[in-house]
Amino acid sequence: ETGVTQTPRHLVMGMTNKKSLKCEQHLGHNAMYWYKQSAKKPLELMFVYNFKEQTENNSVPSRFSPECPNSSHLFLHLHTLQPEDSALYLCASSQGVSVGQLQETQYFGPGTRLLVL
Amino acid sequence: LAKTTQPISMDSYEGQEVNITCSHNNIATNDYITWYQQFPSQGPRFIIQGYKTKVTNEVASLFIPADRKSSTLSLPRVSLSDTAVYYCLVTGGSYIPTFGRGTSLIVHP
């Protein structure tokens, strides 16, 4: 148990559906991240929030929409996804003094396994 | 941005010591070396972090030579449950740490 929870753990959706992924951290951190991990590929950073402000958007398509209402919660809203968006979506948090700052260890949640049909 | 290079895969047997080496030739003065472990369908888990010389915790040891252009993660007496992907990252500065493909370690009975 890393102190970062994600729901749902598994999700199957059609290309016309709208769904949301939720992440919650109980570590008192100020930075939160969304990553995408496709089969046999490295983790791809999608979004970074530091003190509730989005600091990174790694050229992610607009069909993915993040939301960070407070430092403990992070959402990823999904709409009109494509089959190639099927992947493991991982949320992480870190202390957040400054993104990428010294000793900025990340704590990951268990991920949401998404399948787009 | 400090790029890291590590072997794609390694094989070992239960009870052996495993050493995974990572190259980071352009590491900056303020950068640290951080290692993560990832099991299938789970998020990466922090293992160890160091700046120079040697760091040891209950899970692993990290050896960093004086020039800091490489580092070695040492797992003592591995078991089947150590089968995972191990990532070496250079962290620090103003950039986001980047996960590469990591090293897939398979421990055989």
GROMACS .gro file of C-alpha atoms in nm:
model
  226
    1GLU     CA    1   0.000   0.000   0.000
    2THR     CA    2   0.165   0.318  -0.123
    3GLY     CA    3  -0.089   0.570   0.003
    4VAL     CA    4  -0.215   0.635  -0.349
    5THR     CA    5  -0.545   0.479  -0.452
    6GLN     CA    6  -0.705   0.460  -0.792
    7THR     CA    7  -1.059   0.373  -0.898
    8PRO     CA    8  -1.180   0.190  -1.085
    9ARG     CA    9  -0.913  -0.077  -1.116
   10HIS     CA   10  -1.057  -0.202  -1.443
   11LEU     CA   11  -1.270  -0.022  -1.700
   12VAL     CA   12  -1.418  -0.125  -2.032
   13MET     CA   13  -1.574   0.147  -2.241
   14GLY     CA   14  -1.698   0.208  -2.589
   15MET     CA   15  -1.561   0.480  -2.811
   16THR     CA   16  -1.866   0.700  -2.754
   17ASN     CA   17  -1.871   0.669  -2.376
   18LYS     CA   18  -1.764   0.924  -2.120
   19LYS     CA   19  -1.592   0.799  -1.808
   20SER     CA   20  -1.362   0.931  -1.538
   21LEU     CA   21  -1.066   0.785  -1.355
   22LYS     CA   22  -1.008   0.889  -0.997
   23CYS     CA   23  -0.689   0.911  -0.796
   24GLU     CA   24  -0.653   0.997  -0.431
   25GLN     CA   25  -0.336   1.031  -0.226
   26HIS     CA   26  -0.315   1.019   0.152
   27LEU     CA   27   0.048   1.130   0.180
   28GLY     CA   28   0.010   1.504   0.214
   29HIS     CA   29   0.183   1.556  -0.120
   30ASN     CA   30   0.138   1.858  -0.342
   31ALA     CA   31   0.225   1.720  -0.685
   32MET     CA   32   0.024   1.461  -0.876
   33TYR     CA   33   0.083   1.294  -1.210
   34TRP     CA   34  -0.098   1.090  -1.474
   35TYR     CA   35   0.099   0.834  -1.675
   36LYS     CA   36  -0.005   0.601  -1.953
   37GLN     CA   37   0.159   0.262  -1.994
   38SER     CA   38   0.078   0.067  -2.309
   39ALA     CA   39   0.178  -0.294  -2.352
   40LYS     CA   40   0.556  -0.334  -2.369
   41LYS     CA   41   0.615   0.041  -2.380
   42PRO     CA   42   0.774   0.279  -2.132
   43LEU     CA   43   0.561   0.490  -1.905
   44GLU     CA   44   0.443   0.802  -2.085
   45LEU     CA   45   0.392   1.111  -1.875
   46MET     CA   46   0.057   1.275  -1.955
   47PHE     CA   47  -0.009   1.552  -1.703
   48VAL     CA   48   0.150   1.704  -1.396
   49TYR     CA   49  -0.017   1.915  -1.128
   50ASN     CA   50   0.185   2.099  -0.867
   51PHE     CA   51  -0.007   2.274  -0.591
   52LYS     CA   52  -0.324   2.221  -0.797
   53GLU     CA   53  -0.178   2.403  -1.098
   54GLN     CA   54  -0.119   2.211  -1.419
   55THR     CA   55   0.248   2.243  -1.498
   56GLU     CA   56   0.288   1.983  -1.770
   57ASN     CA   57   0.070   1.868  -2.058
   58ASN     CA   58   0.277   1.630  -2.258
   59SER     CA   59   0.100   1.680  -2.594
   60VAL     CA   60  -0.193   1.470  -2.481
   61PRO     CA   61  -0.502   1.457  -2.709
   62SER     CA   62  -0.797   1.662  -2.593
   63ARG     CA   63  -1.008   1.350  -2.545
   64PHE     CA   64  -0.817   1.320  -2.216
   65SER     CA   65  -0.907   1.597  -1.972
   66PRO     CA   66  -0.745   1.619  -1.627
   67GLU     CA   67  -0.893   1.783  -1.321
   68CYS     CA   68  -0.728   1.853  -0.989
   69PRO     CA   69  -0.980   2.001  -0.742
   70ASN     CA   70  -0.738   1.984  -0.448
   71SER     CA   71  -0.395   1.849  -0.366
   72SER     CA   72  -0.530   1.508  -0.266
   73HIS     CA   73  -0.748   1.430  -0.566
   74LEU     CA   74  -0.681   1.396  -0.935
   75PHE     CA   75  -0.923   1.296  -1.208
   76LEU     CA   76  -0.881   1.198  -1.570
   77HIS     CA   77  -1.195   1.252  -1.774
   78LEU     CA   78  -1.223   1.037  -2.083
   79HIS     CA   79  -1.446   1.090  -2.387
   80THR     CA   80  -1.458   0.955  -2.741
   81LEU     CA   81  -1.151   0.741  -2.686
   82GLN     CA   82  -0.990   0.522  -2.948
   83PRO     CA   83  -0.893   0.155  -2.919
   84GLU     CA   84  -0.526   0.257  -2.913
   85ASP     CA   85  -0.596   0.438  -2.586
   86SER     CA   86  -0.632   0.100  -2.416
   87ALA     CA   87  -0.357   0.088  -2.155
   88LEU     CA   88  -0.274   0.095  -1.787
   89TYR     CA   89  -0.326   0.446  -1.650
   90LEU     CA   90  -0.114   0.522  -1.349
   91CYS     CA   91  -0.143   0.803  -1.101
   92ALA     CA   92   0.149   0.915  -0.888
   93SER     CA   93   0.219   1.178  -0.629
   94SER     CA   94   0.531   1.344  -0.489
   95GLN     CA   95   0.618   1.600  -0.229
   96GLY     CA   96   0.590   1.880  -0.480
   97VAL     CA   97   0.831   2.139  -0.348
   98SER     CA   98   0.923   2.179  -0.711
   99VAL     CA   99   0.847   1.934  -0.986
  100GLY     CA  100   1.154   1.732  -1.063
  101GLN     CA  101   1.339   1.885  -0.772
  102LEU     CA  102   1.605   1.697  -0.578
  103GLN     CA  103   1.490   1.378  -0.411
  104GLU     CA  104   1.147   1.405  -0.567
  105THR     CA  105   1.044   1.045  -0.514
  106GLN     CA  106   0.716   0.946  -0.675
  107TYR     CA  107   0.459   0.717  -0.518
  108PHE     CA  108   0.238   0.531  -0.761
  109GLY     CA  109  -0.111   0.395  -0.736
  110PRO     CA  110  -0.205   0.047  -0.859
  111GLY     CA  111  -0.338   0.179  -1.188
  112THR     CA  112  -0.657   0.152  -1.388
  113ARG     CA  113  -0.657  -0.105  -1.666
  114LEU     CA  114  -0.860   0.055  -1.948
  115LEU     CA  115  -0.996  -0.128  -2.249
  116VAL     CA  116  -1.159   0.073  -2.526
  117LEU     CA  117  -1.378  -0.128  -2.761
  118LEU     CA  118   1.809   1.598  -1.959
  119ALA     CA  119   2.018   1.307  -1.835
  120LYS     CA  120   1.950   0.995  -2.041
  121THR     CA  121   1.995   0.652  -1.887
  122THR     CA  122   2.094   0.324  -2.050
  123GLN     CA  123   2.040  -0.014  -1.887
  124PRO     CA  124   2.016  -0.373  -2.013
  125ILE     CA  125   1.679  -0.472  -2.152
  126SER     CA  126   1.668  -0.802  -1.967
  127MET     CA  127   1.854  -1.020  -1.721
  128ASP     CA  128   1.810  -1.371  -1.591
  129SER     CA  129   1.910  -1.507  -1.253
  130TYR     CA  130   1.837  -1.789  -1.012
  131GLU     CA  131   1.700  -1.792  -0.664
  132GLY     CA  132   1.956  -1.713  -0.398
  133GLN     CA  133   2.195  -1.534  -0.631
  134GLU     CA  134   2.304  -1.173  -0.610
  135VAL     CA  135   2.189  -0.963  -0.904
  136ASN     CA  136   2.365  -0.648  -1.019
  137ILE     CA  137   2.195  -0.418  -1.269
  138THR     CA  138   2.411  -0.141  -1.410
  139CYS     CA  139   2.282   0.185  -1.547
  140SER     CA  140   2.478   0.438  -1.752
  141HIS     CA  141   2.406   0.811  -1.718
  142ASN     CA  142   2.700   0.982  -1.883
  143ASN     CA  143   2.560   1.336  -1.878
  144ILE     CA  144   2.438   1.340  -1.521
  145ALA     CA  145   2.442   1.691  -1.374
  146THR     CA  146   2.592   1.801  -1.045
  147ASN     CA  147   2.254   1.836  -0.873
  148ASP     CA  148   2.110   1.509  -1.003
  149TYR     CA  149   2.036   1.202  -0.796
  150ILE     CA  150   2.003   0.840  -0.914
  151THR     CA  151   1.676   0.671  -0.830
  152TRP     CA  152   1.564   0.314  -0.890
  153TYR     CA  153   1.209   0.184  -0.911
  154GLN     CA  154   1.064  -0.167  -0.932
  155GLN     CA  155   0.748  -0.254  -1.123
  156PHE     CA  156   0.549  -0.576  -1.115
  157PRO     CA  157   0.305  -0.655  -1.398
  158SER     CA  158  -0.014  -0.448  -1.390
  159GLN     CA  159   0.107  -0.244  -1.093
  160GLY     CA  160   0.259   0.098  -1.053
  161PRO     CA  161   0.635   0.140  -1.007
  162ARG     CA  162   0.763   0.130  -0.650
  163PHE     CA  163   1.057   0.331  -0.518
  164ILE     CA  164   1.348   0.110  -0.420
  165ILE     CA  165   1.649   0.325  -0.349
  166GLN     CA  166   1.810   0.660  -0.422
  167GLY     CA  167   2.163   0.786  -0.399
  168TYR     CA  168   2.402   1.064  -0.495
  169LYS     CA  169   2.746   0.909  -0.461
  170THR     CA  170   2.938   0.615  -0.313
  171LYS     CA  171   2.711   0.355  -0.158
  172VAL     CA  172   2.359   0.351  -0.021
  173THR     CA  173   2.198   0.049   0.141
  174ASN     CA  174   1.849  -0.020   0.267
  175GLU     CA  175   1.651  -0.330   0.357
  176VAL     CA  176   1.578  -0.405  -0.008
  177ALA     CA  177   1.891  -0.324  -0.208
  178SER     CA  178   2.225  -0.151  -0.232
  179LEU     CA  179   2.322   0.120  -0.476
  180PHE     CA  180   2.682   0.170  -0.581
  181ILE     CA  181   2.784   0.494  -0.749
  182PRO     CA  182   3.146   0.550  -0.857
  183ALA     CA  183   3.321   0.880  -0.810
  184ASP     CA  184   3.253   1.005  -1.163
  185ARG     CA  185   2.880   0.926  -1.119
  186LYS     CA  186   2.847   0.831  -1.486
  187SER     CA  187   2.703   0.496  -1.393
  188SER     CA  188   2.538   0.322  -1.103
  189THR     CA  189   2.474  -0.038  -1.001
  190LEU     CA  190   2.166  -0.168  -0.825
  191SER     CA  191   2.250  -0.477  -0.622
  192LEU     CA  192   1.980  -0.717  -0.509
  193PRO     CA  193   2.114  -0.968  -0.257
  194ARG     CA  194   1.990  -1.327  -0.270
  195VAL     CA  195   1.700  -1.279  -0.509
  196SER     CA  196   1.381  -1.481  -0.489
  197LEU     CA  197   1.109  -1.554  -0.742
  198SER     CA  198   0.916  -1.253  -0.613
  199ASP     CA  199   1.195  -1.022  -0.731
  200THR     CA  200   1.095  -1.092  -1.091
  201ALA     CA  201   1.001  -0.745  -1.213
  202VAL     CA  202   1.109  -0.454  -1.429
  203TYR     CA  203   1.369  -0.227  -1.270
  204TYR     CA  204   1.399   0.135  -1.379
  205CYS     CA  205   1.696   0.363  -1.334
  206LEU     CA  206   1.615   0.734  -1.335
  207VAL     CA  207   1.816   1.050  -1.296
  208THR     CA  208   1.617   1.293  -1.086
  209GLY     CA  209   1.669   1.654  -0.998
  210GLY     CA  210   1.689   1.992  -1.163
  211SER     CA  211   1.381   2.136  -1.326
  212TYR     CA  212   1.280   1.846  -1.547
  213ILE     CA  213   1.040   1.560  -1.494
  214PRO     CA  214   1.212   1.225  -1.434
  215THR     CA  215   1.173   1.004  -1.739
  216PHE     CA  216   1.108   0.631  -1.723
  217GLY     CA  217   1.283   0.433  -1.995
  218ARG     CA  218   1.215   0.071  -2.083
  219GLY     CA  219   1.388  -0.055  -1.771
  220THR     CA  220   1.550  -0.394  -1.715
  221SER     CA  221   1.325  -0.696  -1.706
  222LEU     CA  222   1.465  -0.930  -1.442
  223ILE     CA  223   1.349  -1.291  -1.443
  224VAL     CA  224   1.442  -1.506  -1.146
  225HIS     CA  225   1.433  -1.877  -1.210
  226PRO     CA  226   1.381  -2.151  -0.949
   0.00000   0.00000   0.00000
